[in-house]
Coordinates of C-alpha atoms in Angstrom, one line a residue:
M1 CA 80.1 -77.4 -12.6
K2 CA 79.6 -78.7 -16.2
R3 CA 76.0 -79.7 -15.4
I4 CA 75.3 -76.2 -14.0
L5 CA 76.6 -74.6 -17.2
T6 CA 74.6 -76.9 -19.3
A7 CA 71.4 -76.1 -17.4
I8 CA 72.0 -72.4 -17.8
L9 CA 72.6 -72.7 -21.5
S10 CA 69.4 -74.8 -21.9
L11 CA 67.4 -72.2 -20.0
A12 CA 68.7 -69.4 -22.3
V13 CA 67.7 -71.4 -25.4
I14 CA 64.2 -71.9 -24.0
L15 CA 63.8 -68.2 -23.2
C16 CA 64.9 -67.2 -26.6
A17 CA 62.7 -69.7 -28.4
G18 CA 60.4 -68.1 -30.9
C19 CA 62.6 -65.0 -31.4
S20 CA 62.3 -63.8 -35.0
G21 CA 66.0 -63.4 -35.9
G22 CA 68.8 -62.0 -33.8
T23 CA 69.2 -62.4 -30.1
K24 CA 67.3 -60.6 -27.3
A25 CA 68.7 -59.7 -23.9
I26 CA 67.2 -61.4 -20.9
V27 CA 66.0 -58.8 -18.5
M28 CA 66.0 -60.0 -14.9
P29 CA 63.3 -58.6 -12.6
T30 CA 64.4 -56.1 -10.0
A31 CA 63.6 -56.3 -6.3
A32 CA 61.2 -53.3 -6.6
A33 CA 59.0 -53.0 -9.7
P34 CA 58.3 -49.5 -11.0
P35 CA 54.9 -48.0 -10.2
S36 CA 52.1 -48.9 -12.6
A37 CA 50.6 -46.2 -14.8
T38 CA 47.7 -45.9 -12.4
E39 CA 49.9 -45.5 -9.4
A40 CA 52.1 -42.9 -11.2
A41 CA 49.1 -40.8 -12.1
K42 CA 48.4 -40.4 -8.4
L43 CA 51.7 -38.6 -7.9
T44 CA 51.5 -34.8 -8.1
Y45 CA 54.4 -32.6 -9.1
A46 CA 54.8 -31.3 -5.5
E47 CA 55.1 -34.9 -4.2
V48 CA 57.9 -35.9 -6.5
Q49 CA 59.8 -32.6 -6.8
A50 CA 61.6 -31.2 -3.8
P51 CA 60.7 -27.5 -3.1
V52 CA 63.1 -24.8 -4.0
D53 CA 64.4 -22.4 -1.4
A54 CA 63.7 -18.7 -1.3
A55 CA 67.0 -17.8 -3.0
W56 CA 65.7 -19.5 -6.2
F57 CA 63.5 -16.4 -6.7
D58 CA 66.4 -13.9 -6.5
D59 CA 66.4 -13.6 -10.3
A60 CA 62.6 -13.5 -10.6
V61 CA 60.1 -10.6 -11.1
M62 CA 56.5 -10.8 -10.0
V63 CA 54.1 -9.0 -12.3
G64 CA 50.6 -8.2 -11.2
D65 CA 47.9 -5.9 -9.8
S66 CA 47.0 -4.9 -6.3
V67 CA 46.8 -8.6 -5.3
T68 CA 50.5 -9.0 -6.1
L69 CA 51.2 -5.7 -4.5
K70 CA 50.0 -7.3 -1.2
L71 CA 52.5 -10.1 -1.8
S72 CA 55.3 -7.6 -2.2
Y73 CA 54.5 -6.0 1.2
Y74 CA 54.5 -9.5 2.7
C75 CA 57.8 -10.4 1.2
E76 CA 59.4 -7.1 2.4
S77 CA 58.7 -8.3 6.0
H78 CA 59.4 -12.0 5.3
P79 CA 62.5 -12.3 3.1
E80 CA 62.4 -16.1 3.7
A81 CA 59.3 -16.2 1.5
L82 CA 60.6 -15.4 -2.0
G83 CA 64.1 -14.2 -1.4
Q84 CA 65.1 -11.1 -3.4
A85 CA 62.3 -11.4 -6.0
Q86 CA 61.5 -8.0 -7.5
F87 CA 57.9 -6.7 -8.1
F88 CA 56.6 -4.9 -11.2
C89 CA 53.0 -4.1 -10.2
A90 CA 50.3 -1.5 -10.3
G91 CA 46.9 -1.3 -8.7
S92 CA 44.1 -1.9 -11.3
L93 CA 46.6 -3.3 -13.8
G94 CA 45.1 -5.9 -16.2
Y95 CA 46.1 -7.8 -19.3
T96 CA 44.2 -5.3 -21.4
N97 CA 45.2 -1.9 -20.0
A98 CA 48.8 -3.2 -19.8
L99 CA 48.7 -3.1 -23.7
W100 CA 47.9 0.6 -23.8
D101 CA 50.5 3.3 -24.6
L102 CA 52.2 5.2 -21.8
D103 CA 50.6 8.4 -22.9
N104 CA 47.1 7.0 -22.7
A105 CA 45.3 9.1 -20.0
E106 CA 43.4 6.1 -18.7
A107 CA 46.4 3.7 -18.8
V108 CA 47.7 1.9 -15.7
H109 CA 51.4 1.0 -15.8
P110 CA 54.0 -0.2 -13.2
Y111 CA 56.2 2.4 -11.5
F112 CA 59.7 1.1 -11.1
K113 CA 62.9 2.8 -10.1
G114 CA 61.6 6.3 -10.5
A115 CA 59.7 5.9 -13.8
I116 CA 56.6 4.4 -15.4
H117 CA 57.1 1.5 -17.7
L118 CA 55.1 -0.8 -19.9
T119 CA 54.4 -4.1 -18.3
E120 CA 56.1 -5.9 -21.1
E121 CA 59.4 -4.4 -20.0
C122 CA 59.3 -6.3 -16.7
A123 CA 62.3 -8.6 -17.4
E124 CA 64.2 -6.0 -19.4
Q125 CA 64.0 -3.4 -16.6
T126 CA 64.7 -5.7 -13.7
G127 CA 67.2 -8.0 -15.3
A128 CA 65.1 -11.0 -14.2
R129 CA 65.5 -14.4 -15.8
K130 CA 62.1 -15.6 -14.6
A131 CA 58.8 -13.7 -14.8
F132 CA 55.7 -14.6 -12.8
I133 CA 52.5 -13.0 -14.3
M134 CA 49.3 -12.8 -12.4
L135 CA 46.6 -10.6 -14.0
G136 CA 43.1 -11.0 -15.2
M137 CA 41.1 -9.9 -12.2
N138 CA 40.6 -6.4 -13.6
D139 CA 39.8 -7.8 -17.1
V140 CA 37.0 -10.4 -16.6
G141 CA 34.4 -8.0 -15.4
L142 CA 34.9 -5.7 -18.4
Y143 CA 35.8 -8.1 -21.2
G144 CA 34.7 -11.5 -20.0
A145 CA 36.8 -14.6 -20.1
D146 CA 37.4 -14.6 -23.8
G147 CA 38.4 -10.9 -24.0
A148 CA 40.7 -11.3 -21.0
L149 CA 42.3 -14.3 -22.7
D150 CA 42.9 -12.5 -25.9
S151 CA 44.7 -9.7 -24.1
A152 CA 46.7 -12.2 -22.0
K153 CA 48.0 -13.8 -25.2
K154 CA 49.1 -10.4 -26.6
L155 CA 50.8 -9.3 -23.4
I156 CA 52.6 -12.6 -22.9
A157 CA 53.8 -12.5 -26.5
N158 CA 55.1 -8.9 -26.0
I159 CA 57.0 -9.9 -22.9
E160 CA 58.6 -12.8 -24.7
N161 CA 59.5 -10.7 -27.8
R162 CA 61.3 -8.1 -25.6
S163 CA 63.0 -10.7 -23.4
P164 CA 63.2 -14.0 -25.4
N165 CA 65.3 -15.7 -22.8
V166 CA 63.1 -15.1 -19.8
L167 CA 61.2 -18.1 -18.3
L168 CA 57.5 -17.3 -18.1
Y169 CA 55.3 -18.6 -15.3
I170 CA 51.6 -17.8 -15.8
Q171 CA 49.6 -17.7 -12.6
S172 CA 45.8 -18.0 -12.4
A173 CA 43.5 -15.2 -11.3
T174 CA 42.3 -15.6 -7.7
P175 CA 38.9 -16.1 -6.1
I176 CA 36.4 -13.5 -4.8
L177 CA 34.9 -13.6 -1.4
T178 CA 31.3 -14.6 -1.2
G179 CA 28.9 -11.7 -1.5
H180 CA 31.3 -9.6 -3.6
E181 CA 30.5 -10.8 -7.1
K182 CA 28.9 -8.3 -9.6
G183 CA 27.8 -9.4 -13.0
T184 CA 30.7 -11.0 -14.9
F185 CA 33.0 -10.1 -12.1
S186 CA 32.4 -13.5 -10.6
N187 CA 34.1 -16.7 -9.6
E188 CA 32.4 -18.5 -12.5
T189 CA 33.9 -16.1 -15.0
I190 CA 37.3 -16.2 -13.3
K191 CA 37.2 -20.1 -13.4
D192 CA 36.2 -19.9 -17.1
F193 CA 39.1 -17.6 -17.8
N194 CA 41.6 -19.7 -15.7
G195 CA 40.6 -22.9 -17.6
K196 CA 41.2 -21.2 -21.0
L197 CA 44.4 -19.7 -19.8
E198 CA 45.7 -23.0 -18.6
A199 CA 44.8 -24.7 -21.9
Y200 CA 46.7 -21.9 -23.7
C201 CA 49.7 -22.3 -21.5
Q202 CA 49.8 -26.0 -22.2
S203 CA 49.6 -25.5 -25.9
A204 CA 52.2 -22.7 -25.9
G205 CA 54.6 -24.4 -23.5
Y206 CA 54.3 -22.0 -20.5
K207 CA 54.2 -23.2 -16.9
Y208 CA 50.7 -22.6 -15.5
L209 CA 50.4 -22.2 -11.7
D210 CA 46.9 -22.7 -10.1
I211 CA 46.9 -20.2 -7.2
Y212 CA 43.0 -20.1 -7.3
S213 CA 42.5 -23.6 -5.9
Q214 CA 45.0 -22.9 -3.1
L215 CA 42.9 -20.1 -1.6
A216 CA 39.3 -21.1 -2.5
D217 CA 36.8 -23.0 -0.3
E218 CA 34.7 -26.0 -1.5
K219 CA 32.3 -23.7 -3.3
G220 CA 35.1 -21.7 -5.1
Y221 CA 34.9 -18.6 -3.0
L222 CA 38.0 -16.9 -1.4
K223 CA 38.2 -18.3 2.1
P224 CA 37.2 -15.7 4.7
E225 CA 40.4 -16.2 6.7
Y226 CA 42.4 -15.4 3.6
C227 CA 40.6 -12.1 2.9
S228 CA 41.9 -8.8 4.2
D229 CA 39.1 -6.5 2.8
A230 CA 35.9 -8.3 3.5
D231 CA 34.2 -4.9 4.0
A232 CA 35.4 -3.6 0.6
Q233 CA 36.3 -5.5 -2.6
G234 CA 36.7 -9.0 -1.1
I235 CA 39.7 -9.9 -3.2
H236 CA 42.8 -9.0 -1.3
F237 CA 44.9 -11.2 0.9
T238 CA 46.0 -11.7 4.5
D239 CA 49.5 -12.6 5.5
E240 CA 48.4 -16.2 5.8
A241 CA 47.2 -16.3 2.2
C242 CA 50.5 -14.8 1.1
L243 CA 52.4 -17.5 3.0
I244 CA 50.3 -20.2 1.3
W245 CA 50.9 -18.5 -2.1
A246 CA 54.7 -18.3 -1.6
N247 CA 54.9 -21.9 -0.4
Y248 CA 52.9 -23.1 -3.4
L249 CA 55.3 -21.4 -5.7
K250 CA 58.3 -23.0 -4.0
N251 CA 56.7 -26.4 -4.4
N252 CA 55.5 -26.1 -8.0
V253 CA 58.0 -24.1 -10.0

C-alpha cells in the first residue's frame, strides 16, 4: 500500500512540474469527450432542442397579412397546430401601411373583437406574451427591400414600446410561385429583404424565423404543391404548407 501511495504522489509531482506558482487541479478524461467545434457547428437548433407542443402558443398572437390569415383558417380546423394562438391580421397589411393612422382612407388595419386597431396594439389588445410578426410581402414591390426594412424597424419598435414585456419573433416574408413575379415584387427582392431583416434581428436581439426556406424549391420559388392560388397571385398556401409552417415554429421557437 505504501508503494502505491508513493507512486501516486510521484505522478502528481510530475504532472504539476512546470506550474508557475500555486497548484492546478488534475482533470481526468471522461469516457465520452465533448464534440469538437466542427462537430458542434453541424448541429441545428431543431436537432438539439425538443419541439414545444401546441399549448405553448396559447399566449401568442400571430400578426400578418392574407398569408397569415390562411394560417388562421387552418388553425381553426386544426387546434393541434398552434393551440389557442390568436390572430391579428388584415389582407394587404404591410410594415408600411401598418404605420398609418386609423383615419387614413387608404390605411389597412386588423379588425379584432369588433373594432379596427393599429397593428402595434397586437399584444395590448390580445393580452399575448409572445408576438409573431410576418409582413413585408406587400412592401417589397412598392418600397424595395430597404424601404420595407425601414418600416419593419419602426413597427417593431412601436410594438415593443407599447408592450415592452412581449417576446417578439420576426418571421421572414415567403416565396412567390414561378411566373408570378412583377418588377421588384420578386423572390430576389424578398430574399434581399429577408437577409437584411435577419441581420437586423441578430443585432437587435430578436428571434428570426426563416419560413421562406421551408416552402421554397431549389430555385427559390414557392413549391407548386404549397400554393393555393396558382391561377391568381401565386403567394397563398395550401393546408400542407400551413402544417409545415406550424411544425417549423414548434421546432424553432
